[in-house]
Amino acid sequence: MAARTPLLAILLGLAVLAGGLQLAGYDAAAALTSLWRGAFGSWYAFSSATLVRAVPLIVVGLGIALAFRGGALNIGAEGQFYAGAIAATWVGLHVAGRPAVVAVTAVLVAALLAGAAWVLVPIWLKLRFGVLEVISTLLLNFVAESLVSLVVQGPLQEAQGIYPQSDPIAEVARLPLLPGTRLHAGLALALIGAAALWYVVARTLWGFRLSAVGAGPRAAEISGRIDARRVTAVALLGSGAVAGLAGGIEVSGVSYALFQNLSPGYGFTAIAVALLARLHPLGVVAAGMLFGALEAGAGAMQREAGVPAVTVYVVEAVVIMVVLLADTGARRAVGARVAA
Amino acid sequence: MTDSLVLLSGFLAAAVRVATPLLLAATGETVTERAGVMNLGLEGIMLGGALAATLGATAAGPWAGLAVAVLVGMLLAALFAAVAIGARADQIIAGTALTLGAVGLTGTIYRQAYGIGGAGLALPTLAPLPIPGLSQIPLLGPALFDQPMPTYLALLALPLVWWVLFRTRTGLALRATGEGAAMARAAGVRTGLVRTVATVVGGGFAGLAGASLVLAQVGTFAERMTAGRGYVAIAIVVLGRWHPLGVAVASLLFGAATALQYVFQSLGLDVPYQLFLMLPYGLTLLALAGAVGRARAPADLGKA
Amino acid sequence: MTAPPVLALRGIRKRFGSVQALRGADFTLAPRELHALLGENGAGKTTLMQVAYGLVRPESGEIAINGVVRTIASPRAARRLGVGMVHQHFTAVPALTVAENVALAAGWKVRQGLLRERVREFAEGAGLPLDPSARAGDLSVALLQRLEIVKALASDARILLLDEPTAVLAPGEAADLLRVVRGFTVRGGAAVLITHKLDEALAAADRVTVLRRGAVVFEGAVAGQSAKSLASAMIGDEEGGEARRPRTANRGRDGTVAEVELHDVAIRLEDLEVPRETGYGLAVRGASLSIRRGEIVGIAAVEGNGQRELLRAVAGRLQPLRGRREIAEPVAFVPEDRTTEGLIPGFTLTQNVVLGSRADDPWIRRGRIDWRLARSRTAILLEEYGVVAPGPDTFASALSGGNQQKVVLARELARRPRVVVAENPTRGLDIRAAEAVQARLRGAASDGAAVLIYSSDLDEVLALAHRVLVAARGKLLEVPADATRAQIGQLMVTGGR
């Protein structure tokens, strides 16, 4: 049942999409065909559209899985992603002439730190005043978007001062590409990150404590003698750092520059990814690839069948709802046994 | 002297105009949260209301637009209620999903209805309705009594919501549901029904808020045009301490912070406008730190 | 007695999952009667009354009010028919005022000033005076109980169902409450008193019905019954007629403390001050106490007198403000609420055993967990403690309350603690599970642990402890070795003044 639900959710999402398109007067079959072609039609489509799109979803999804497991509802990954992207761009513009390893490392570490810094305010508000992180992380998304707008028309604007975007970062600061494709080494980082998080969650005491705090914070404190506030704070911090890293990977591997709307809502889509994966780090990889395919295919769908790309958000919403309802149902079944 | 008075008067009027959609959405969310439900789908519902108002106004005039927006808002809220209250799924995640779905759906329907060109400026809108006499009051007249209909609706809704919440049996049952659903149930309150109704009412307000954004403020629809206003409304409820009066003050504060941007622009001051866009959010964060320490959320807020 | 019974339940059946809670139970309440409903935990007493109150829908059976067969689909419907229930868990909304809570329950109009006056007068008229403007959350347990009854009476209840109303009250308060209920029946009402306290049923009630495993095993007048006869009805003949939990012979006040081997001191408190768990102020005000290894000390107290904070400070779960605290490690702690504090219901039993891990547990190796070892150790513990569960991979939520409590004990006692702290360790358990838990606690003491327990059931404190202390208003009072149960009850309420 555990593995079937996400599959069912995806199928249901696609069915809703097809039905809706047919109702709206589109040729649903043609639209789904171009969706498939755009995602898996060729090696280039798969490597350079689907996988490239999947990398930020996987990395941000890992961050969200980390936070949710620790009982912290981080809805602000979008803002943390942008914070990472800004820092990565700034460093990337200043490392010309250094060895590539140093430059890339500097860019990614800067992004990681910026993402972590961006989530410090919600952590502080939560610990000091009990402010729900749902609200504070969410609000900071809008601050981050305004900040991007500010820096690309100010300190980081390209040399001519015309376009609201940054200059391209130094060549040495860019992630290596797989020859013949646009696929960058960020995928390897994403896979290593997923494996590492899996190991932490499944095998280490700290990872167990993280899950305990998320599943039963009172019991974790009283019976596990775990400092739940601290674990939640560390989970939030790590989650922000990972989302920031995703921003850095995107700048260093794909866009090479900073501009507004760099993220088409990765921070929110990744919530769906993490949920679909049931917060399992390896599941996040699969779910991220699936959503990457969906969004890559959406572009092709818009070009070839004239169906707006935003339509795939409906599929994502259906997927979240189905998984949510199935999990809630499962919890209820367990609950019924408790009552007896 | 008169110049600065005109400027101040214009600033106040702009503040109230900007605050209107926020006030409407936040007033509705106050009712919802008092019943113990946090609806993060508010953003999506506002967006749905905005598109519904656009379609309704194009088809049958601005008043029809308002009505359709309220209906669509209630419908979307009912969908959220079915998942979050009926099936007792996590409210935060259900709300996020609703917003995501609404972004996709509104974008698709809008493109389908108006093509690449968009609804444009041909949309019939709601002009200000000056109230004779009152609108002549210096400073406050233009701000409060020379506004389009949604502003008046928002101002009338405030005392009404206050009265229902604190002076009626329905309001008592609603507050009891938010403060202790299990206990309210034991007292015979049908908490599921109360929460659903409170959520649907909140949805109607959010739909109206979206309509007021389109018909009384911007004048057209655009993809993702609510730009986080639904989320801000949730912050306003916290800042306003779950009380209609506080929510009114908090909404005005937000309106004023945004309107300040226009004042600086008209004065020709070269201040980066993004700072003013950030200001209200930063303000809320600061206020959250100060406000939450003293205010107390409904005890069962967000619990299934 | 020619009038029809005010309440008649006939052939009520109800199943929860795999458990048949009620198997064709009958119950009859006559006018002006105070009727005790007796039974072990899990016998179906509360469920049966919840059927009458519309909270539980039976699979089959018939409900008649004043001789008319009715369908009671909700508490609202029950109240319309004049049935009111006072629940075991309080149902006042803490954030609302007393007046608002009464208005909510009775459907009175909300006109603040008038409402307060009306509630004040009504409560006084019923002999249960209350401050209408006080927030329910600020009331003491006894006043909350009083509010519950006022709520039911304000809803025009003619039939009052009281679910273990005296469980949280001190003996004196319990007597007061029963007097009020008697007054209600004298004025023409009828009341059902759900209880497991035999002496209470014998002293207060006119008639008694005894439930065992969802069926009625005895029904009749109280007159002529004895604790022994009712107990054998409750427990069944095969268990013999032993009244309640067996008492140990080695209670301190019997002068048999010498039987206990006293070793060195494992718990020493001097002038300890502990803040309230919720909110500001002191819960424990200058407590001094030492407990030797092998000794069981029981705290008797009315709820909210600082005993909870005291125990948690000893267990290292609360930080004291001032004073000295010397506690031998390791400490085992059995919290009151199994499902939110003792266990994580969504975790497996293995995971729940690992939950209490310290760095020196065998399955922890440099921050890593050896799950195979943890699982096999858990399986051994389940066997050793007689936990009824399919295996270590079962979710904790699937276990009964008694088995959950055994898992908590198994985890906590497995590391051979030198200090054991237990809060209400047998609350909600049936007699057999409770005895098993008590035996484990005694075993821990004889293995050399210093044991500190609190129970809201005074009899349990007396049964378990070698030495009894009363906690009152944050202070610890010594109980004279020859004190009677009534004297201890007196001390609990008066605080020795």
mmCIF file of C-alpha atoms in Angstrom, chain C residues 102-397:
data_model
loop_
_atom_site.group_PDB
_atom_site.id
_atom_site.type_symbol
_atom_site.label_atom_id
_atom_site.label_comp_id
_atom_site.label_asym_id
_atom_site.label_seq_id
_atom_site.Cartn_x
_atom_site.Cartn_y
_atom_site.Cartn_z
ATOM 1 C CA VAL C 102 -22.616 27.404 30.886
ATOM 2 C CA ALA C 103 -24.222 29.355 28.028
ATOM 3 C CA LEU C 104 -22.501 27.076 25.522
ATOM 4 C CA ALA C 105 -23.801 23.940 27.185
ATOM 5 C CA ALA C 106 -27.284 25.224 27.977
ATOM 6 C CA GLY C 107 -27.822 27.298 24.844
ATOM 7 C CA TRP C 108 -28.408 30.460 26.831
ATOM 8 C CA LYS C 109 -28.268 33.873 25.190
ATOM 9 C CA VAL C 110 -24.906 35.618 25.176
ATOM 10 C CA ARG C 111 -25.552 39.045 26.719
ATOM 11 C CA GLN C 112 -22.414 39.427 28.772
ATOM 12 C CA GLY C 113 -23.681 41.281 31.886
ATOM 13 C CA LEU C 114 -27.043 39.543 32.055
ATOM 14 C CA LEU C 115 -25.499 36.171 31.365
ATOM 15 C CA ARG C 116 -23.054 36.504 34.248
ATOM 16 C CA GLU C 117 -25.846 37.380 36.644
ATOM 17 C CA ARG C 118 -28.019 34.545 35.420
ATOM 18 C CA VAL C 119 -25.215 31.995 35.785
ATOM 19 C CA ARG C 120 -24.309 33.282 39.247
ATOM 20 C CA GLU C 121 -27.900 32.951 40.452
ATOM 21 C CA PHE C 122 -28.407 29.579 38.869
ATOM 22 C CA ALA C 123 -25.233 28.107 40.360
ATOM 23 C CA GLU C 124 -26.071 29.409 43.812
ATOM 24 C CA GLY C 125 -29.599 28.076 43.508
ATOM 25 C CA ALA C 126 -28.208 24.629 42.765
ATOM 26 C CA GLY C 127 -25.963 24.793 45.818
ATOM 27 C CA LEU C 128 -22.853 24.968 43.655
ATOM 28 C CA PRO C 129 -21.685 28.607 43.753
ATOM 29 C CA LEU C 130 -19.208 29.713 41.074
ATOM 30 C CA ASP C 131 -17.617 32.970 39.911
ATOM 31 C CA PRO C 132 -19.156 33.489 36.451
ATOM 32 C CA SER C 133 -16.372 35.752 35.150
ATOM 33 C CA ALA C 134 -13.516 33.380 35.994
ATOM 34 C CA ARG C 135 -11.816 31.653 33.078
ATOM 35 C CA ALA C 136 -12.509 27.931 33.241
ATOM 36 C CA GLY C 137 -8.805 27.277 32.705
ATOM 37 C CA ASP C 138 -8.037 29.029 36.004
ATOM 38 C CA LEU C 139 -10.407 26.920 38.114
ATOM 39 C CA SER C 140 -9.253 24.227 40.512
ATOM 40 C CA VAL C 141 -10.178 20.636 39.808
ATOM 41 C CA ALA C 142 -12.994 20.677 42.362
ATOM 42 C CA LEU C 143 -14.479 23.860 40.900
ATOM 43 C CA LEU C 144 -14.201 22.469 37.371
ATOM 44 C CA GLN C 145 -16.127 19.416 38.511
ATOM 45 C CA ARG C 146 -18.717 21.765 39.984
ATOM 46 C CA LEU C 147 -18.906 23.680 36.687
ATOM 47 C CA GLU C 148 -19.551 20.408 34.877
ATOM 48 C CA ILE C 149 -22.563 19.705 37.060
ATOM 49 C CA VAL C 150 -23.865 23.270 36.786
ATOM 50 C CA LYS C 151 -23.601 22.951 32.989
ATOM 51 C CA ALA C 152 -25.642 19.765 33.020
ATOM 52 C CA LEU C 153 -28.265 21.209 35.378
ATOM 53 C CA ALA C 154 -28.502 24.431 33.375
ATOM 54 C CA SER C 155 -29.369 22.330 30.336
ATOM 55 C CA ASP C 156 -32.479 21.209 32.282
ATOM 56 C CA ALA C 157 -31.129 17.718 32.823
ATOM 57 C CA ARG C 158 -33.540 15.471 34.685
ATOM 58 C CA ILE C 159 -31.255 12.496 34.279
ATOM 59 C CA LEU C 160 -27.645 13.033 35.311
ATOM 60 C CA LEU C 161 -24.964 10.581 34.178
ATOM 61 C CA LEU C 162 -21.769 11.034 36.242
ATOM 62 C CA ASP C 163 -18.673 9.260 34.942
ATOM 63 C CA GLU C 164 -16.296 8.598 37.856
ATOM 64 C CA PRO C 165 -16.890 12.080 39.263
ATOM 65 C CA THR C 166 -14.900 11.507 42.428
ATOM 66 C CA ALA C 167 -11.765 10.118 40.778
ATOM 67 C CA VAL C 168 -9.977 13.462 40.915
ATOM 68 C CA LEU C 169 -11.392 14.706 44.215
ATOM 69 C CA ALA C 170 -10.046 14.485 47.735
ATOM 70 C CA PRO C 171 -12.197 12.371 50.076
ATOM 71 C CA GLY C 172 -13.908 15.406 51.676
ATOM 72 C CA GLU C 173 -14.697 16.954 48.312
ATOM 73 C CA ALA C 174 -16.065 13.652 47.070
ATOM 74 C CA ALA C 175 -18.486 13.485 49.994
ATOM 75 C CA ASP C 176 -19.687 17.040 49.229
ATOM 76 C CA LEU C 177 -20.242 16.126 45.609
ATOM 77 C CA LEU C 178 -22.263 13.045 46.465
ATOM 78 C CA ARG C 179 -24.419 15.166 48.778
ATOM 79 C CA VAL C 180 -25.199 17.548 45.895
ATOM 80 C CA VAL C 181 -26.135 14.620 43.679
ATOM 81 C CA ARG C 182 -28.372 13.258 46.419
ATOM 82 C CA GLY C 183 -30.027 16.670 46.634
ATOM 83 C CA PHE C 184 -30.691 16.514 42.914
ATOM 84 C CA THR C 185 -32.524 13.195 43.218
ATOM 85 C CA VAL C 186 -34.464 14.432 46.223
ATOM 86 C CA ARG C 187 -35.723 17.315 44.078
ATOM 87 C CA GLY C 188 -37.025 14.819 41.542
ATOM 88 C CA GLY C 189 -34.058 14.041 39.324
ATOM 89 C CA ALA C 190 -32.419 10.679 38.734
ATOM 90 C CA ALA C 191 -28.669 10.061 38.608
ATOM 91 C CA VAL C 192 -26.281 7.351 37.488
ATOM 92 C CA LEU C 193 -22.944 7.202 39.277
ATOM 93 C CA ILE C 194 -20.317 5.348 37.268
ATOM 94 C CA THR C 195 -17.611 4.206 39.643
ATOM 95 C CA HIS C 196 -15.234 1.435 40.478
ATOM 96 C CA LYS C 197 -15.179 2.376 44.150
ATOM 97 C CA LEU C 198 -17.270 -0.166 45.990
ATOM 98 C CA ASP C 199 -17.497 1.758 49.238
ATOM 99 C CA GLU C 200 -18.772 4.796 47.363
ATOM 100 C CA ALA C 201 -21.491 2.774 45.676
ATOM 101 C CA LEU C 202 -22.461 1.162 48.946
ATOM 102 C CA ALA C 203 -22.578 4.454 50.833
ATOM 103 C CA ALA C 204 -24.264 6.708 48.290
ATOM 104 C CA ALA C 205 -26.466 4.708 45.941
ATOM 105 C CA ASP C 206 -29.989 3.262 46.141
ATOM 106 C CA ARG C 207 -29.480 0.593 43.557
ATOM 107 C CA VAL C 208 -26.509 -0.882 41.773
ATOM 108 C CA THR C 209 -25.861 -2.478 38.399
ATOM 109 C CA VAL C 210 -22.616 -4.388 37.853
ATOM 110 C CA LEU C 211 -21.161 -4.835 34.375
ATOM 111 C CA ARG C 212 -18.591 -7.426 33.462
ATOM 112 C CA ARG C 213 -17.165 -7.659 29.941
ATOM 113 C CA GLY C 214 -20.020 -5.744 28.417
ATOM 114 C CA ALA C 215 -22.879 -7.639 30.074
ATOM 115 C CA VAL C 216 -24.870 -7.069 33.255
ATOM 116 C CA VAL C 217 -23.980 -9.595 35.946
ATOM 117 C CA PHE C 218 -25.864 -8.081 38.851
ATOM 118 C CA GLU C 219 -28.714 -5.635 39.309
ATOM 119 C CA GLY C 220 -30.467 -4.864 42.559
ATOM 120 C CA ALA C 221 -30.839 -2.737 45.648
ATOM 121 C CA VAL C 222 -27.700 -1.746 47.485
ATOM 122 C CA ALA C 223 -29.224 -2.778 50.755
ATOM 123 C CA GLY C 224 -28.057 -6.281 51.570
ATOM 124 C CA GLN C 225 -24.947 -6.074 49.414
ATOM 125 C CA SER C 226 -21.419 -5.996 50.732
ATOM 126 C CA ALA C 227 -18.102 -4.973 49.245
ATOM 127 C CA LYS C 228 -17.299 -8.626 48.957
ATOM 128 C CA SER C 229 -20.440 -9.608 47.088
ATOM 129 C CA LEU C 230 -20.140 -6.697 44.654
ATOM 130 C CA ALA C 231 -16.452 -7.373 44.080
ATOM 131 C CA SER C 232 -17.071 -10.992 43.199
ATOM 132 C CA ALA C 233 -19.738 -9.823 40.779
ATOM 133 C CA MET C 234 -17.308 -7.367 39.201
ATOM 134 C CA ILE C 235 -14.337 -9.664 38.912
ATOM 135 C CA GLY C 236 -16.101 -12.953 38.425
ATOM 136 C CA ASP C 237 -16.140 -16.058 40.547
ATOM 137 C CA GLU C 238 -13.056 -17.680 39.106
ATOM 138 C CA GLU C 239 -10.980 -14.834 40.541
ATOM 139 C CA GLY C 240 -12.410 -15.201 44.000
ATOM 140 C CA GLY C 241 -13.985 -12.426 46.016
ATOM 141 C CA GLU C 242 -10.940 -10.312 46.777
ATOM 142 C CA ALA C 243 -12.201 -6.755 46.883
ATOM 143 C CA ARG C 244 -9.649 -4.531 45.235
ATOM 144 C CA ARG C 245 -6.003 -4.544 44.575
ATOM 145 C CA PRO C 246 -4.166 -6.587 47.152
ATOM 146 C CA ARG C 247 -2.343 -4.603 49.763
ATOM 147 C CA THR C 248 1.210 -5.280 50.700
ATOM 148 C CA ALA C 249 1.973 -6.291 54.217
ATOM 149 C CA ASN C 250 5.011 -4.097 54.470
ATOM 150 C CA ARG C 251 3.381 -0.695 54.606
ATOM 151 C CA GLY C 252 5.421 1.754 56.650
ATOM 152 C CA ARG C 253 2.602 2.870 58.870
ATOM 153 C CA ASP C 254 2.001 -0.706 59.924
ATOM 154 C CA GLY C 255 5.432 -0.612 61.456
ATOM 155 C CA THR C 256 6.755 -3.248 59.081
ATOM 156 C CA VAL C 257 9.241 -0.905 57.450
ATOM 157 C CA ALA C 258 12.031 -2.913 59.017
ATOM 158 C CA GLU C 259 11.338 -5.692 56.542
ATOM 159 C CA VAL C 260 12.629 -3.457 53.786
ATOM 160 C CA GLU C 261 16.333 -3.597 53.312
ATOM 161 C CA LEU C 262 17.578 -0.048 53.446
ATOM 162 C CA HIS C 263 20.718 0.776 51.539
ATOM 163 C CA ASP C 264 22.307 4.089 50.759
ATOM 164 C CA VAL C 265 20.304 7.133 49.774
ATOM 165 C CA ALA C 266 19.575 7.387 46.024
ATOM 166 C CA ILE C 267 17.340 10.465 46.031
ATOM 167 C CA ARG C 268 18.119 13.484 48.157
ATOM 168 C CA LEU C 269 16.282 16.792 47.883
ATOM 169 C CA GLU C 270 16.914 19.818 50.067
ATOM 170 C CA ASP C 271 14.656 22.870 50.009
ATOM 171 C CA LEU C 272 13.798 22.244 46.373
ATOM 172 C CA GLU C 273 11.775 24.880 44.548
ATOM 173 C CA VAL C 274 10.322 23.964 41.156
ATOM 174 C CA PRO C 275 8.377 26.282 38.846
ATOM 175 C CA ARG C 276 4.965 25.342 37.536
ATOM 176 C CA GLU C 277 5.067 23.232 34.417
ATOM 177 C CA THR C 278 2.675 25.632 32.728
ATOM 178 C CA GLY C 279 2.874 29.336 33.380
ATOM 179 C CA TYR C 280 4.529 31.242 36.175
ATOM 180 C CA GLY C 281 4.757 30.680 39.882
ATOM 181 C CA LEU C 282 6.106 27.930 42.063
ATOM 182 C CA ALA C 283 4.678 24.445 42.111
ATOM 183 C CA VAL C 284 7.073 22.988 44.663
ATOM 184 C CA ARG C 285 7.980 25.290 47.557
ATOM 185 C CA GLY C 286 10.876 24.022 49.569
ATOM 186 C CA ALA C 287 10.596 20.248 49.475
ATOM 187 C CA SER C 288 13.125 18.108 51.288
ATOM 188 C CA LEU C 289 13.160 14.373 50.896
ATOM 189 C CA SER C 290 15.525 11.457 50.885
ATOM 190 C CA ILE C 291 14.739 8.021 49.596
ATOM 191 C CA ARG C 292 16.987 5.047 50.138
ATOM 192 C CA ARG C 293 17.606 2.304 47.657
ATOM 193 C CA GLY C 294 14.992 -0.396 47.995
ATOM 194 C CA GLU C 295 12.417 1.991 49.408
ATOM 195 C CA ILE C 296 9.101 2.939 47.803
ATOM 196 C CA VAL C 297 7.833 6.388 48.715
ATOM 197 C CA GLY C 298 4.292 7.286 47.687
ATOM 198 C CA ILE C 299 2.959 10.798 47.323
ATOM 199 C CA ALA C 300 -0.708 11.285 48.159
ATOM 200 C CA ALA C 301 -2.170 14.533 46.927
ATOM 201 C CA VAL C 302 -5.114 16.232 45.345
ATOM 202 C CA GLU C 303 -4.270 17.141 41.763
ATOM 203 C CA GLY C 304 -2.387 20.354 41.219
ATOM 204 C CA ASN C 305 -0.490 20.462 44.515
ATOM 205 C CA GLY C 306 2.977 20.302 43.033
ATOM 206 C CA GLN C 307 3.405 16.519 43.065
ATOM 207 C CA ARG C 308 3.692 16.380 39.280
ATOM 208 C CA GLU C 309 6.468 18.963 39.200
ATOM 209 C CA LEU C 310 8.195 17.316 42.157
ATOM 210 C CA LEU C 311 8.290 13.952 40.398
ATOM 211 C CA ARG C 312 9.462 15.484 37.168
ATOM 212 C CA ALA C 313 12.209 17.405 38.935
ATOM 213 C CA VAL C 314 13.402 14.154 40.531
ATOM 214 C CA ALA C 315 13.256 12.431 37.137
ATOM 215 C CA GLY C 316 15.350 15.225 35.631
ATOM 216 C CA ARG C 317 12.546 16.316 33.331
ATOM 217 C CA LEU C 318 12.073 19.703 34.987
ATOM 218 C CA GLN C 319 14.759 22.098 36.126
ATOM 219 C CA PRO C 320 14.365 23.268 39.728
ATOM 220 C CA LEU C 321 14.798 26.958 40.501
ATOM 221 C CA ARG C 322 16.587 26.542 43.802
ATOM 222 C CA GLY C 323 17.662 23.930 46.272
ATOM 223 C CA ARG C 324 19.835 20.829 46.179
ATOM 224 C CA ARG C 325 19.025 17.770 44.121
ATOM 225 C CA GLU C 326 21.131 14.625 44.234
ATOM 226 C CA ILE C 327 19.765 11.798 42.143
ATOM 227 C CA ALA C 328 21.544 8.513 41.434
ATOM 228 C CA GLU C 329 21.719 7.537 37.752
ATOM 229 C CA PRO C 330 20.259 5.930 35.766
ATOM 230 C CA VAL C 331 16.729 7.212 36.349
ATOM 231 C CA ALA C 332 13.647 5.433 35.035
ATOM 232 C CA PHE C 333 10.592 7.592 34.449
ATOM 233 C CA VAL C 334 7.038 6.394 33.801
ATOM 234 C CA PRO C 335 5.019 9.428 32.716
ATOM 235 C CA GLU C 336 1.311 9.682 33.299
ATOM 236 C CA ASP C 337 0.239 9.944 29.673
ATOM 237 C CA ARG C 338 1.391 6.854 27.824
ATOM 238 C CA THR C 339 0.363 7.836 24.319
ATOM 239 C CA THR C 340 1.788 11.347 24.213
ATOM 240 C CA GLU C 341 4.672 11.195 26.696
ATOM 241 C CA GLY C 342 5.569 7.563 27.251
ATOM 242 C CA LEU C 343 5.391 6.267 23.715
ATOM 243 C CA ILE C 344 5.207 7.451 20.131
ATOM 244 C CA PRO C 345 2.104 5.659 18.818
ATOM 245 C CA GLY C 346 3.246 5.801 15.187
ATOM 246 C CA PHE C 347 6.582 4.121 16.018
ATOM 247 C CA THR C 348 7.197 0.393 16.287
ATOM 248 C CA LEU C 349 7.880 -1.204 19.644
ATOM 249 C CA THR C 350 11.568 -1.494 18.758
ATOM 250 C CA GLN C 351 11.699 2.190 17.929
ATOM 251 C CA ASN C 352 9.935 3.000 21.172
ATOM 252 C CA VAL C 353 12.463 0.983 23.136
ATOM 253 C CA VAL C 354 15.295 2.762 21.324
ATOM 254 C CA LEU C 355 13.585 6.073 22.141
ATOM 255 C CA GLY C 356 14.911 5.948 25.682
ATOM 256 C CA SER C 357 18.450 5.187 24.518
ATOM 257 C CA ARG C 358 21.570 6.523 26.118
ATOM 258 C CA ALA C 359 25.058 6.378 24.727
ATOM 259 C CA ASP C 360 25.815 3.277 26.849
ATOM 260 C CA ASP C 361 22.990 1.159 25.448
ATOM 261 C CA PRO C 362 24.304 -1.904 23.605
ATOM 262 C CA TRP C 363 22.675 -1.006 20.266
ATOM 263 C CA ILE C 364 24.302 2.412 20.117
ATOM 264 C CA ARG C 365 27.752 2.414 18.554
ATOM 265 C CA ARG C 366 29.361 5.807 18.113
ATOM 266 C CA GLY C 367 26.153 7.556 17.200
ATOM 267 C CA ARG C 368 24.923 4.724 14.997
ATOM 268 C CA ILE C 369 22.028 2.409 15.801
ATOM 269 C CA ASP C 370 22.297 -1.348 15.364
ATOM 270 C CA TRP C 371 18.640 -1.977 14.562
ATOM 271 C CA ARG C 372 19.002 -5.771 14.438
ATOM 272 C CA LEU C 373 20.345 -5.867 17.960
ATOM 273 C CA ALA C 374 17.722 -3.377 19.153
ATOM 274 C CA ARG C 375 15.011 -5.514 17.610
ATOM 275 C CA SER C 376 16.157 -8.749 19.213
ATOM 276 C CA ARG C 377 16.545 -7.036 22.607
ATOM 277 C CA THR C 378 13.034 -5.656 22.237
ATOM 278 C CA ALA C 379 11.680 -9.111 21.462
ATOM 279 C CA ILE C 380 13.287 -10.406 24.661
ATOM 280 C CA LEU C 381 11.808 -7.542 26.700
ATOM 281 C CA LEU C 382 8.316 -8.159 25.295
ATOM 282 C CA GLU C 383 8.595 -11.786 26.320
ATOM 283 C CA GLU C 384 9.961 -10.987 29.750
ATOM 284 C CA TYR C 385 7.258 -8.413 30.558
ATOM 285 C CA GLY C 386 4.411 -10.463 29.103
ATOM 286 C CA VAL C 387 3.451 -7.869 26.522
ATOM 287 C CA VAL C 388 0.692 -9.180 24.283
ATOM 288 C CA ALA C 389 1.862 -8.060 20.827
ATOM 289 C CA PRO C 390 2.567 -9.774 17.501
ATOM 290 C CA GLY C 391 6.222 -8.759 17.725
ATOM 291 C CA PRO C 392 8.768 -5.946 18.004
ATOM 292 C CA ASP C 393 7.719 -4.496 14.630
ATOM 293 C CA THR C 394 4.163 -3.816 15.799
ATOM 294 C CA PHE C 395 3.164 -0.184 16.039
ATOM 295 C CA ALA C 396 2.682 0.985 19.626
ATOM 296 C CA SER C 397 -0.720 2.372 18.657
#
